[in-house]
PDB file of C-alpha atoms in Angstrom:
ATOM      1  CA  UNK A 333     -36.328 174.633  36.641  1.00 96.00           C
ATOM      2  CA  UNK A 334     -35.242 174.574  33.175  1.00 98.00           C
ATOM      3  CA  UNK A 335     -32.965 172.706  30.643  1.00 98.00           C
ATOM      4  CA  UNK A 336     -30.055 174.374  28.725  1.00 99.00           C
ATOM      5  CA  UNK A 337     -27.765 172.642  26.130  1.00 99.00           C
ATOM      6  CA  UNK A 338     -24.764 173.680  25.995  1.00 99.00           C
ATOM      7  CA  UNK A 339     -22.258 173.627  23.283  1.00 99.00           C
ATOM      8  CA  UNK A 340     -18.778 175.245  23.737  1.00 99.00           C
ATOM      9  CA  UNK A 341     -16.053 175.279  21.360  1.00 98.00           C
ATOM     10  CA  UNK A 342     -12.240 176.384  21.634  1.00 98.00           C
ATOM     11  CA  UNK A 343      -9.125 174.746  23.145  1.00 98.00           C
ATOM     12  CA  UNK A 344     -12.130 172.297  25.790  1.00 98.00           C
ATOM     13  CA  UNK A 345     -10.354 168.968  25.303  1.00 97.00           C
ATOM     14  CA  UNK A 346      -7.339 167.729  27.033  1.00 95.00           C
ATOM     15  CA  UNK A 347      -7.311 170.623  29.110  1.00 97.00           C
ATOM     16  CA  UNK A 348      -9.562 168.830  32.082  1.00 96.00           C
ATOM     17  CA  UNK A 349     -12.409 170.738  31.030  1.00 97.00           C
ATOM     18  CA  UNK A 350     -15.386 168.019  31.636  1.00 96.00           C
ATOM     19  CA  UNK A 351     -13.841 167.268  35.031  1.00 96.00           C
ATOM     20  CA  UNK A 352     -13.943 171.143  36.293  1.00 98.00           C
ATOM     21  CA  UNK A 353     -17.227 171.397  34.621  1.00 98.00           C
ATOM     22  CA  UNK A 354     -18.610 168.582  36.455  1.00 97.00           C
ATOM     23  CA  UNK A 355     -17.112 170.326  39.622  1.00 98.00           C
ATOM     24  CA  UNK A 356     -18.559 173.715  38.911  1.00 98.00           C
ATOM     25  CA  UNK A 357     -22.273 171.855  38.230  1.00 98.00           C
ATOM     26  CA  UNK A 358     -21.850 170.012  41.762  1.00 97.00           C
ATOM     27  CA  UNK A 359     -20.976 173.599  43.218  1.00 98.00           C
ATOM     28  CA  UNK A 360     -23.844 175.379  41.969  1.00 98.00           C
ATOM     29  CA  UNK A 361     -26.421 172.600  42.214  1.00 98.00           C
ATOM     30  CA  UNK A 362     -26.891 171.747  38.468  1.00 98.00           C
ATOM     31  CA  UNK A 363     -27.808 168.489  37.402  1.00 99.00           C
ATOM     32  CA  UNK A 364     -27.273 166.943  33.798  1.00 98.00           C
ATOM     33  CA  UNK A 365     -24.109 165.467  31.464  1.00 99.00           C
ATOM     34  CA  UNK A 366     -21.006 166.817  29.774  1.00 98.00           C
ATOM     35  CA  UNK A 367     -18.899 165.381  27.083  1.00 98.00           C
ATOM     36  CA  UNK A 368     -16.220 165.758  24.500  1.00 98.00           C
ATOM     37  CA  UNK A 369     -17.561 165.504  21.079  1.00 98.00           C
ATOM     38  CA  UNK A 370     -15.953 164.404  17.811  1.00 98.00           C
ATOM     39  CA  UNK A 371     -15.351 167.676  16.507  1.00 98.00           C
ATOM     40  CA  UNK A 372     -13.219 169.184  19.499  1.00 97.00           C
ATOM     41  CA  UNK A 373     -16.514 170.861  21.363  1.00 98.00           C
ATOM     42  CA  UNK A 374     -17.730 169.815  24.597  1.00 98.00           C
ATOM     43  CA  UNK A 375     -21.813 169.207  24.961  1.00 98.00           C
ATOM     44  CA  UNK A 376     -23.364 170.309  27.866  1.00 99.00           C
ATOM     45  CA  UNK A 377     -27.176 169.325  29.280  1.00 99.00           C
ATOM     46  CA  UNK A 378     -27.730 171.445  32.076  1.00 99.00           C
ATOM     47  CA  UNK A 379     -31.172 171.130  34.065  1.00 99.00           C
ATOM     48  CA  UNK A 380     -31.593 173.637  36.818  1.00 98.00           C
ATOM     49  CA  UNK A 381     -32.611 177.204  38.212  1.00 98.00           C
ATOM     50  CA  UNK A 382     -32.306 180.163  35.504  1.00 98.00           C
ATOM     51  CA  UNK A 383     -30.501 181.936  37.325  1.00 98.00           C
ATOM     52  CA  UNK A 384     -27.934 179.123  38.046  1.00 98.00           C
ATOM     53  CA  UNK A 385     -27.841 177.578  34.598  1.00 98.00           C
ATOM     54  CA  UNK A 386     -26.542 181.592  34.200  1.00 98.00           C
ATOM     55  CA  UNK A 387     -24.109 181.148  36.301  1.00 98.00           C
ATOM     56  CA  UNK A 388     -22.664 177.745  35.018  1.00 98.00           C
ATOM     57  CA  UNK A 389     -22.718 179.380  31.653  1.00 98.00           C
ATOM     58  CA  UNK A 390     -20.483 182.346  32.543  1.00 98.00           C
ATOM     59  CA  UNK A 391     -17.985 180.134  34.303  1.00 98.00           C
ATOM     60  CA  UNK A 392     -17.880 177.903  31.229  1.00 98.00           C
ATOM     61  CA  UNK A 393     -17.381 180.444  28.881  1.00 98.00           C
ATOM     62  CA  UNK A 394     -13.867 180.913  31.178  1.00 96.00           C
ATOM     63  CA  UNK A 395     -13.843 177.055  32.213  1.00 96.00           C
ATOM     64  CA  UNK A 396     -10.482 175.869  33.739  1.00 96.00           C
ATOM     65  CA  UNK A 397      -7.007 177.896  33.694  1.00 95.00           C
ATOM     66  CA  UNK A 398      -5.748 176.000  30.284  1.00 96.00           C
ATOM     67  CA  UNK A 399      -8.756 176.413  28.495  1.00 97.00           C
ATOM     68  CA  UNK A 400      -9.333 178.894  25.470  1.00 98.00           C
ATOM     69  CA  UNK A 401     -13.188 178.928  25.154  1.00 98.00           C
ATOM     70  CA  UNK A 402     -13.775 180.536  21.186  1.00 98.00           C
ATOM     71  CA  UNK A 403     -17.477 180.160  21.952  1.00 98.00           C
ATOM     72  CA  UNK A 404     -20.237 179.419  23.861  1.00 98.00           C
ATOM     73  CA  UNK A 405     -24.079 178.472  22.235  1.00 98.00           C
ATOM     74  CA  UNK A 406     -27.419 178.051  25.288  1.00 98.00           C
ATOM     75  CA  UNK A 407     -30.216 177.048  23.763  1.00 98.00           C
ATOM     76  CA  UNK A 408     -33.486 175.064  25.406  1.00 97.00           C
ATOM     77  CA  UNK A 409     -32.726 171.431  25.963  1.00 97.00           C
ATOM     78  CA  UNK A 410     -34.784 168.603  27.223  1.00 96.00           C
ATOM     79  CA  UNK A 411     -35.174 166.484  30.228  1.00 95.00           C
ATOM     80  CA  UNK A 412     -34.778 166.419  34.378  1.00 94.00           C
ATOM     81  CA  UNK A 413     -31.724 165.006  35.418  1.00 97.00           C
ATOM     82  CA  UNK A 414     -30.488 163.759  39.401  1.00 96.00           C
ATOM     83  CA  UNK A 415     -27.152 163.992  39.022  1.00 96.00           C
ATOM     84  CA  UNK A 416     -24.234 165.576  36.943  1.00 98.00           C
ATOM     85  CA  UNK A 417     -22.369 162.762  35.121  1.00 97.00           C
ATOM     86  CA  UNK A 418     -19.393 162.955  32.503  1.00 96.00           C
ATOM     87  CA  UNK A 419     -20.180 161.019  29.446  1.00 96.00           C
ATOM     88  CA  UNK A 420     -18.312 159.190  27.086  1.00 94.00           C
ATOM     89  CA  UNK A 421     -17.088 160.996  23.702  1.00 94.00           C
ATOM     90  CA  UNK A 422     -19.819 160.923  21.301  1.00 90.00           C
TER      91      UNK A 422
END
């Protein structure tokens, strides 16, 4: 099991982004967070298989029908996590 954060940038807010991320990390068995951030990303912790966390991160760099993903940064992250929960904006 490992930990990814995720940071991807584009048109990811307002578009229901977090929601169908959430949906996609229930779907594949990935625990962790997601939420908007300040500057118009979303922030991803993703704790699961490699091979999952994969995946997750080739359906977010599509994400949801009205999203426009620019760009899409992995890099190790920290912590185990039980569930998949959408955070507030931070």
């Amino acid at each position: 099991m490992e930990t990814w954060h995720i940071v991807v940038k584009g048109r990811v807010q307002g578009v229901g982004y977090r929601v169908a991320c959430a949906g996609q990390a229930g779907a594949l068995g990935i625990n962790g967070w997601v939420r908007n951030r300040h500057d118009g990303s979303v922030e991803v912790m993703a704790y699961g298989p490699p091979d999952r966390l994969e995946a997750f991160c080739n359906w977010m760099r599509r994400g949801p029908p009205d999203a426009q993903v620019n760009a899409l940064v992995a890099l190790p992250g920290a912590g185990e996590f039980e569930d998949f929960d959408c955070l507030p904006t931070a």
